[in-house]
Amino acid sequence: AQSVSQHNHHVILSEAASLELGCNYSYGGTVNLFWYVQYPGQHLQLLLKYFSGDPLVKGIKGFEAEFIKSKFSFNLRKPSVQWSDTAEYFCAVKTGTYKYIFGTGTRLKVLA
Amino acid sequence: NAGVMQNPRHLVRRRGQEARLRCSPMKGHSHVYWYRQLPEEGLKFMVYLQKENIIDESGMPKERFSAEFPKEGPSILRIQQVVRGDSAAYFCASSPPDRGHAIEAFFGQGTRLTVV
């Protein structure tokens, strides 16, 4: 069955620490990959996406992700987090033209 | 983001009542999707609608749940005779008419339904 796994459910970091959130998917076909962020009380916002081309994708707010096809992974990174990055992060795979499969989310708390 | 608007943001219903969740897509978007997020789980696809048509409802529970997207007005997700297990966050997303792979969906803030 198609699935997306986010291994870290809760992450606590101090400001300026580096961040890496893991995301693995299981799907044999062509995939489009996304990371979304949800700040408290707000809607899901797109951080970055991968459709094709350069597997290292740069998104908003200093985030980047690397698509490693052989590992079925799309890990999210940020070299130095800020308190304002406190939010929930969702990895998602789009299979076909419209259906997204989401991971369970990672709650990041950044301590000032 | 004057984008996808969902209301209400929070909804409390007693067991057996009906819940109506509304979603107004972004301007120019004619495709609407509903997702449900149960506690400690990821968002799960429920239904995909275009104006006046249900395209894919494979994620909808077979009973008590229905969705519509009329020619005029918002999309409605309706849950009849709610039970405690319906408590969840319900997210709506919309996308423009082109169904190519490169099209992304834009999500609303969600409606948090609590059944007491």
PDB file of C-alpha atoms in Angstrom:
ATOM      1  CA  ALA A   1       0.000   0.000   0.000  1.00  0.00           C
ATOM      2  CA  GLN A   2       1.107   3.542  -0.650  1.00  0.00           C
ATOM      3  CA  SER A   3       2.317   5.288   2.485  1.00  0.00           C
ATOM      4  CA  VAL A   4       4.447   8.108   3.797  1.00  0.00           C
ATOM      5  CA  SER A   5       6.477   7.735   6.981  1.00  0.00           C
ATOM      6  CA  GLN A   6       7.730  10.540   9.130  1.00  0.00           C
ATOM      7  CA  HIS A   7       9.884   9.012  11.801  1.00  0.00           C
ATOM      8  CA  ASN A   8      10.149  11.955  14.162  1.00  0.00           C
ATOM      9  CA  HIS A   9       6.833  12.832  15.760  1.00  0.00           C
ATOM     10  CA  HIS A  10       8.161  15.471  18.139  1.00  0.00           C
ATOM     11  CA  VAL A  11      11.394  17.394  17.831  1.00  0.00           C
ATOM     12  CA  ILE A  12      12.710  19.997  20.242  1.00  0.00           C
ATOM     13  CA  LEU A  13      15.650  22.172  19.246  1.00  0.00           C
ATOM     14  CA  SER A  14      17.348  25.297  20.463  1.00  0.00           C
ATOM     15  CA  GLU A  15      17.563  28.305  18.203  1.00  0.00           C
ATOM     16  CA  ALA A  16      20.428  28.119  15.693  1.00  0.00           C
ATOM     17  CA  ALA A  17      20.485  24.317  15.796  1.00  0.00           C
ATOM     18  CA  SER A  18      20.347  22.445  12.519  1.00  0.00           C
ATOM     19  CA  LEU A  19      17.202  20.574  11.544  1.00  0.00           C
ATOM     20  CA  GLU A  20      16.636  17.429   9.554  1.00  0.00           C
ATOM     21  CA  LEU A  21      13.217  15.792   9.385  1.00  0.00           C
ATOM     22  CA  GLY A  22      12.980  12.403   7.794  1.00  0.00           C
ATOM     23  CA  CYS A  23      10.400  11.376   5.214  1.00  0.00           C
ATOM     24  CA  ASN A  24      10.187   8.052   3.422  1.00  0.00           C
ATOM     25  CA  TYR A  25       7.499   6.960   1.020  1.00  0.00           C
ATOM     26  CA  SER A  26       6.451   3.723  -0.540  1.00  0.00           C
ATOM     27  CA  TYR A  27       5.137   4.075  -4.059  1.00  0.00           C
ATOM     28  CA  GLY A  28       6.537   2.521  -7.177  1.00  0.00           C
ATOM     29  CA  GLY A  29       5.437   5.059  -9.756  1.00  0.00           C
ATOM     30  CA  THR A  30       6.274   8.644 -10.564  1.00  0.00           C
ATOM     31  CA  VAL A  31       5.800  10.831  -7.525  1.00  0.00           C
ATOM     32  CA  ASN A  32       5.553  14.484  -6.759  1.00  0.00           C
ATOM     33  CA  LEU A  33       6.849  15.303  -3.293  1.00  0.00           C
ATOM     34  CA  PHE A  34       5.896  18.103  -0.932  1.00  0.00           C
ATOM     35  CA  TRP A  35       6.627  19.490   2.457  1.00  0.00           C
ATOM     36  CA  TYR A  36       3.895  21.523   4.113  1.00  0.00           C
ATOM     37  CA  VAL A  37       4.042  23.500   7.320  1.00  0.00           C
ATOM     38  CA  GLN A  38       1.205  24.404   9.635  1.00  0.00           C
ATOM     39  CA  TYR A  39       1.817  27.193  12.103  1.00  0.00           C
ATOM     40  CA  PRO A  40      -0.475  27.259  15.137  1.00  0.00           C
ATOM     41  CA  GLY A  41      -3.978  28.281  14.113  1.00  0.00           C
ATOM     42  CA  GLN A  42      -3.114  28.670  10.456  1.00  0.00           C
ATOM     43  CA  HIS A  43      -3.642  26.788   7.217  1.00  0.00           C
ATOM     44  CA  LEU A  44      -1.243  24.345   5.648  1.00  0.00           C
ATOM     45  CA  GLN A  45       1.389  26.252   3.693  1.00  0.00           C
ATOM     46  CA  LEU A  46       3.629  24.818   1.029  1.00  0.00           C
ATOM     47  CA  LEU A  47       7.307  24.909   2.007  1.00  0.00           C
ATOM     48  CA  LEU A  48       8.703  23.269  -1.095  1.00  0.00           C
ATOM     49  CA  LYS A  49       7.934  20.729  -3.751  1.00  0.00           C
ATOM     50  CA  TYR A  50       9.712  18.375  -6.096  1.00  0.00           C
ATOM     51  CA  PHE A  51       8.382  17.374  -9.488  1.00  0.00           C
ATOM     52  CA  SER A  52      11.497  16.632 -11.522  1.00  0.00           C
ATOM     53  CA  GLY A  53      15.004  17.877 -12.222  1.00  0.00           C
ATOM     54  CA  ASP A  54      17.510  18.835  -9.542  1.00  0.00           C
ATOM     55  CA  PRO A  55      16.864  16.550  -6.564  1.00  0.00           C
ATOM     56  CA  LEU A  56      17.954  19.276  -4.148  1.00  0.00           C
ATOM     57  CA  VAL A  57      15.010  21.589  -3.790  1.00  0.00           C
ATOM     58  CA  LYS A  58      15.078  24.956  -2.097  1.00  0.00           C
ATOM     59  CA  GLY A  59      11.944  26.324  -0.507  1.00  0.00           C
ATOM     60  CA  ILE A  60      10.797  29.291   1.476  1.00  0.00           C
ATOM     61  CA  LYS A  61      12.256  30.476   4.796  1.00  0.00           C
ATOM     62  CA  GLY A  62      15.614  28.791   4.249  1.00  0.00           C
ATOM     63  CA  PHE A  63      14.283  25.240   4.023  1.00  0.00           C
ATOM     64  CA  GLU A  64      15.551  22.698   1.539  1.00  0.00           C
ATOM     65  CA  ALA A  65      14.899  19.037   0.824  1.00  0.00           C
ATOM     66  CA  GLU A  66      16.730  16.344  -1.051  1.00  0.00           C
ATOM     67  CA  PHE A  67      15.007  13.677  -3.094  1.00  0.00           C
ATOM     68  CA  ILE A  68      16.963  10.427  -3.005  1.00  0.00           C
ATOM     69  CA  LYS A  69      15.182   8.066  -5.336  1.00  0.00           C
ATOM     70  CA  SER A  70      17.146   4.967  -4.330  1.00  0.00           C
ATOM     71  CA  LYS A  71      16.161   5.494  -0.706  1.00  0.00           C
ATOM     72  CA  PHE A  72      12.595   6.634  -1.389  1.00  0.00           C
ATOM     73  CA  SER A  73      13.361   9.598   0.827  1.00  0.00           C
ATOM     74  CA  PHE A  74      12.664  13.320   0.803  1.00  0.00           C
ATOM     75  CA  ASN A  75      14.211  14.716   3.975  1.00  0.00           C
ATOM     76  CA  LEU A  76      13.694  18.320   5.003  1.00  0.00           C
ATOM     77  CA  ARG A  77      16.622  20.383   6.253  1.00  0.00           C
ATOM     78  CA  LYS A  78      17.381  23.802   7.616  1.00  0.00           C
ATOM     79  CA  PRO A  79      20.876  24.762   8.763  1.00  0.00           C
ATOM     80  CA  SER A  80      19.783  27.092  11.561  1.00  0.00           C
ATOM     81  CA  VAL A  81      16.275  27.114  13.015  1.00  0.00           C
ATOM     82  CA  GLN A  82      14.516  30.067  14.561  1.00  0.00           C
ATOM     83  CA  TRP A  83      11.864  30.271  17.244  1.00  0.00           C
ATOM     84  CA  SER A  84       9.369  31.193  14.524  1.00  0.00           C
ATOM     85  CA  ASP A  85       9.881  27.790  12.899  1.00  0.00           C
ATOM     86  CA  THR A  86       7.858  26.213  15.689  1.00  0.00           C
ATOM     87  CA  ALA A  87       5.088  24.424  13.795  1.00  0.00           C
ATOM     88  CA  GLU A  88       3.926  21.065  12.527  1.00  0.00           C
ATOM     89  CA  TYR A  89       5.554  19.778   9.344  1.00  0.00           C
ATOM     90  CA  PHE A  90       3.954  17.351   6.928  1.00  0.00           C
ATOM     91  CA  CYS A  91       5.572  15.396   4.158  1.00  0.00           C
ATOM     92  CA  ALA A  92       3.256  14.426   1.303  1.00  0.00           C
ATOM     93  CA  VAL A  93       3.372  12.456  -1.894  1.00  0.00           C
ATOM     94  CA  LYS A  94       1.059  13.129  -4.799  1.00  0.00           C
ATOM     95  CA  THR A  95       0.232  10.016  -6.734  1.00  0.00           C
ATOM     96  CA  GLY A  96      -1.469  10.536 -10.053  1.00  0.00           C
ATOM     97  CA  THR A  97      -2.928  13.942 -10.749  1.00  0.00           C
ATOM     98  CA  TYR A  98      -4.686  14.822  -7.535  1.00  0.00           C
ATOM     99  CA  LYS A  99      -4.464  12.457  -4.585  1.00  0.00           C
ATOM    100  CA  TYR A 100      -2.053  13.337  -1.791  1.00  0.00           C
ATOM    101  CA  ILE A 101      -0.786  10.863   0.771  1.00  0.00           C
ATOM    102  CA  PHE A 102       0.393  12.575   3.932  1.00  0.00           C
ATOM    103  CA  GLY A 103       2.715  11.515   6.684  1.00  0.00           C
ATOM    104  CA  THR A 104       1.592  11.782  10.284  1.00  0.00           C
ATOM    105  CA  GLY A 105       3.437  15.045  10.806  1.00  0.00           C
ATOM    106  CA  THR A 106       6.327  16.195  12.961  1.00  0.00           C
ATOM    107  CA  ARG A 107       5.790  18.767  15.670  1.00  0.00           C
ATOM    108  CA  LEU A 108       8.826  20.991  15.947  1.00  0.00           C
ATOM    109  CA  LYS A 109       9.362  23.167  18.966  1.00  0.00           C
ATOM    110  CA  VAL A 110      12.209  25.645  18.881  1.00  0.00           C
ATOM    111  CA  LEU A 111      13.354  27.017  22.202  1.00  0.00           C
ATOM    112  CA  ALA A 112      14.383  30.641  22.272  1.00  0.00           C
TER     113      ALA A 112
ATOM    114  CA  ASN B   1      -3.429  34.025   1.752  1.00  0.00           C
ATOM    115  CA  ALA B   2      -6.886  35.097   0.595  1.00  0.00           C
ATOM    116  CA  GLY B   3      -7.148  31.556  -0.455  1.00  0.00           C
ATOM    117  CA  VAL B   4      -9.183  28.583   0.581  1.00  0.00           C
ATOM    118  CA  MET B   5     -11.680  29.580   3.229  1.00  0.00           C
ATOM    119  CA  GLN B   6     -13.213  27.093   5.592  1.00  0.00           C
ATOM    120  CA  ASN B   7     -15.882  27.713   8.156  1.00  0.00           C
ATOM    121  CA  PRO B   8     -16.506  27.295  10.895  1.00  0.00           C
ATOM    122  CA  ARG B   9     -13.015  26.951  12.323  1.00  0.00           C
ATOM    123  CA  HIS B  10     -14.325  25.060  15.310  1.00  0.00           C
ATOM    124  CA  LEU B  11     -17.553  23.105  15.542  1.00  0.00           C
ATOM    125  CA  VAL B  12     -18.960  21.279  18.525  1.00  0.00           C
ATOM    126  CA  ARG B  13     -21.798  18.834  18.049  1.00  0.00           C
ATOM    127  CA  ARG B  14     -23.573  16.404  20.323  1.00  0.00           C
ATOM    128  CA  ARG B  15     -23.777  12.774  19.318  1.00  0.00           C
ATOM    129  CA  GLY B  16     -26.579  12.274  16.815  1.00  0.00           C
ATOM    130  CA  GLN B  17     -26.560  15.828  15.461  1.00  0.00           C
ATOM    131  CA  GLU B  18     -25.549  16.880  11.977  1.00  0.00           C
ATOM    132  CA  ALA B  19     -22.332  18.685  11.117  1.00  0.00           C
ATOM    133  CA  ARG B  20     -21.972  20.899   8.043  1.00  0.00           C
ATOM    134  CA  LEU B  21     -18.526  22.047   7.046  1.00  0.00           C
ATOM    135  CA  ARG B  22     -18.081  24.670   4.350  1.00  0.00           C
ATOM    136  CA  CYS B  23     -15.243  25.319   1.966  1.00  0.00           C
ATOM    137  CA  SER B  24     -14.870  28.178  -0.477  1.00  0.00           C
ATOM    138  CA  PRO B  25     -12.067  27.442  -2.938  1.00  0.00           C
ATOM    139  CA  MET B  26      -9.557  29.947  -4.192  1.00  0.00           C
ATOM    140  CA  LYS B  27     -10.739  32.213  -6.952  1.00  0.00           C
ATOM    141  CA  GLY B  28     -10.534  30.450 -10.282  1.00  0.00           C
ATOM    142  CA  HIS B  29     -10.267  26.996  -8.742  1.00  0.00           C
ATOM    143  CA  SER B  30     -12.892  24.493  -9.783  1.00  0.00           C
ATOM    144  CA  HIS B  31     -11.502  21.392  -8.057  1.00  0.00           C
ATOM    145  CA  VAL B  32     -12.076  20.773  -4.371  1.00  0.00           C
ATOM    146  CA  TYR B  33     -10.714  18.060  -2.115  1.00  0.00           C
ATOM    147  CA  TRP B  34     -11.580  17.109   1.436  1.00  0.00           C
ATOM    148  CA  TYR B  35      -9.125  15.501   3.828  1.00  0.00           C
ATOM    149  CA  ARG B  36      -9.574  14.322   7.392  1.00  0.00           C
ATOM    150  CA  GLN B  37      -6.948  14.293  10.100  1.00  0.00           C
ATOM    151  CA  LEU B  38      -7.693  12.058  13.045  1.00  0.00           C
ATOM    152  CA  PRO B  39      -5.669  12.564  16.248  1.00  0.00           C
ATOM    153  CA  GLU B  40      -2.065  11.432  15.860  1.00  0.00           C
ATOM    154  CA  GLU B  41      -2.572  10.589  12.190  1.00  0.00           C
ATOM    155  CA  GLY B  42      -1.751  12.225   8.882  1.00  0.00           C
ATOM    156  CA  LEU B  43      -4.294  13.801   6.602  1.00  0.00           C
ATOM    157  CA  LYS B  44      -6.338  11.182   4.788  1.00  0.00           C
ATOM    158  CA  PHE B  45      -8.019  11.782   1.444  1.00  0.00           C
ATOM    159  CA  MET B  46     -11.804  11.678   1.547  1.00  0.00           C
ATOM    160  CA  VAL B  47     -13.304  13.034  -1.648  1.00  0.00           C
ATOM    161  CA  TYR B  48     -12.516  14.969  -4.814  1.00  0.00           C
ATOM    162  CA  LEU B  49     -15.164  17.132  -6.415  1.00  0.00           C
ATOM    163  CA  GLN B  50     -15.541  19.381  -9.402  1.00  0.00           C
ATOM    164  CA  LYS B  51     -18.463  21.709  -9.874  1.00  0.00           C
ATOM    165  CA  GLU B  52     -21.628  19.602  -9.514  1.00  0.00           C
ATOM    166  CA  ASN B  53     -19.689  16.346  -9.822  1.00  0.00           C
ATOM    167  CA  ILE B  54     -18.106  13.876  -7.434  1.00  0.00           C
ATOM    168  CA  ILE B  55     -14.989  12.562  -9.160  1.00  0.00           C
ATOM    169  CA  ASP B  56     -13.522  10.301  -6.482  1.00  0.00           C
ATOM    170  CA  GLU B  57     -15.117   9.487  -3.129  1.00  0.00           C
ATOM    171  CA  SER B  58     -13.007   6.442  -2.371  1.00  0.00           C
ATOM    172  CA  GLY B  59     -11.936   7.847   1.015  1.00  0.00           C
ATOM    173  CA  MET B  60     -15.411   8.707   2.255  1.00  0.00           C
ATOM    174  CA  PRO B  61     -17.074   6.496   4.852  1.00  0.00           C
ATOM    175  CA  LYS B  62     -19.972   4.739   3.195  1.00  0.00           C
ATOM    176  CA  GLU B  63     -22.577   5.936   5.663  1.00  0.00           C
ATOM    177  CA  ARG B  64     -23.478   9.292   7.170  1.00  0.00           C
ATOM    178  CA  PHE B  65     -20.939  11.268   5.114  1.00  0.00           C
ATOM    179  CA  SER B  66     -21.732  13.202   1.962  1.00  0.00           C
ATOM    180  CA  ALA B  67     -20.140  16.011  -0.014  1.00  0.00           C
ATOM    181  CA  GLU B  68     -21.279  18.400  -2.660  1.00  0.00           C
ATOM    182  CA  PHE B  69     -19.888  21.251  -4.692  1.00  0.00           C
ATOM    183  CA  PRO B  70     -22.811  23.072  -6.281  1.00  0.00           C
ATOM    184  CA  LYS B  71     -22.624  25.327  -9.275  1.00  0.00           C
ATOM    185  CA  GLU B  72     -22.979  28.321  -6.990  1.00  0.00           C
ATOM    186  CA  GLY B  73     -21.693  28.530  -3.444  1.00  0.00           C
ATOM    187  CA  PRO B  74     -19.188  26.661  -1.345  1.00  0.00           C
ATOM    188  CA  SER B  75     -18.462  22.987  -1.138  1.00  0.00           C
ATOM    189  CA  ILE B  76     -20.207  21.302   1.775  1.00  0.00           C
ATOM    190  CA  LEU B  77     -19.089  18.257   3.720  1.00  0.00           C
ATOM    191  CA  ARG B  78     -22.029  16.900   5.635  1.00  0.00           C
ATOM    192  CA  ILE B  79     -21.869  14.393   8.459  1.00  0.00           C
ATOM    193  CA  GLN B  80     -25.174  13.069   9.706  1.00  0.00           C
ATOM    194  CA  GLN B  81     -25.748  11.574  13.151  1.00  0.00           C
ATOM    195  CA  VAL B  82     -22.226  12.338  14.310  1.00  0.00           C
ATOM    196  CA  VAL B  83     -20.392   9.987  16.649  1.00  0.00           C
ATOM    197  CA  ARG B  84     -17.365  10.590  18.868  1.00  0.00           C
ATOM    198  CA  GLY B  85     -15.109   8.941  16.306  1.00  0.00           C
ATOM    199  CA  ASP B  86     -15.921  11.729  13.835  1.00  0.00           C
ATOM    200  CA  SER B  87     -13.985  14.175  16.001  1.00  0.00           C
ATOM    201  CA  ALA B  88     -11.137  15.321  13.789  1.00  0.00           C
ATOM    202  CA  ALA B  89      -9.750  18.195  11.774  1.00  0.00           C
ATOM    203  CA  TYR B  90     -11.267  18.413   8.308  1.00  0.00           C
ATOM    204  CA  PHE B  91      -9.217  20.156   5.663  1.00  0.00           C
ATOM    205  CA  CYS B  92     -10.350  21.404   2.322  1.00  0.00           C
ATOM    206  CA  ALA B  93      -8.037  22.048  -0.607  1.00  0.00           C
ATOM    207  CA  SER B  94      -8.583  23.460  -4.066  1.00  0.00           C
ATOM    208  CA  SER B  95      -6.737  23.513  -7.356  1.00  0.00           C
ATOM    209  CA  PRO B  96      -7.231  25.104 -10.755  1.00  0.00           C
ATOM    210  CA  PRO B  97      -8.886  23.296 -13.671  1.00  0.00           C
ATOM    211  CA  ASP B  98      -5.673  21.910 -15.229  1.00  0.00           C
ATOM    212  CA  ARG B  99      -5.193  18.400 -13.878  1.00  0.00           C
ATOM    213  CA  GLY B 100      -1.562  18.053 -14.857  1.00  0.00           C
ATOM    214  CA  HIS B 101       0.939  16.503 -12.498  1.00  0.00           C
ATOM    215  CA  ALA B 102       2.586  19.839 -11.798  1.00  0.00           C
ATOM    216  CA  ILE B 103      -0.551  21.331 -10.323  1.00  0.00           C
ATOM    217  CA  GLU B 104      -0.524  21.670  -6.559  1.00  0.00           C
ATOM    218  CA  ALA B 105      -3.447  22.010  -4.215  1.00  0.00           C
ATOM    219  CA  PHE B 106      -3.871  24.871  -1.765  1.00  0.00           C
ATOM    220  CA  PHE B 107      -5.209  24.069   1.661  1.00  0.00           C
ATOM    221  CA  GLY B 108      -7.520  25.876   4.025  1.00  0.00           C
ATOM    222  CA  GLN B 109      -7.126  26.280   7.785  1.00  0.00           C
ATOM    223  CA  GLY B 110      -9.307  23.345   8.548  1.00  0.00           C
ATOM    224  CA  THR B 111     -12.417  22.852  10.655  1.00  0.00           C
ATOM    225  CA  ARG B 112     -11.919  21.163  13.971  1.00  0.00           C
ATOM    226  CA  LEU B 113     -14.987  19.086  14.777  1.00  0.00           C
ATOM    227  CA  THR B 114     -15.537  17.941  18.334  1.00  0.00           C
ATOM    228  CA  VAL B 115     -18.341  15.540  19.104  1.00  0.00           C
ATOM    229  CA  VAL B 116     -19.430  15.479  22.725  1.00  0.00           C
TER     230      VAL B 116
END
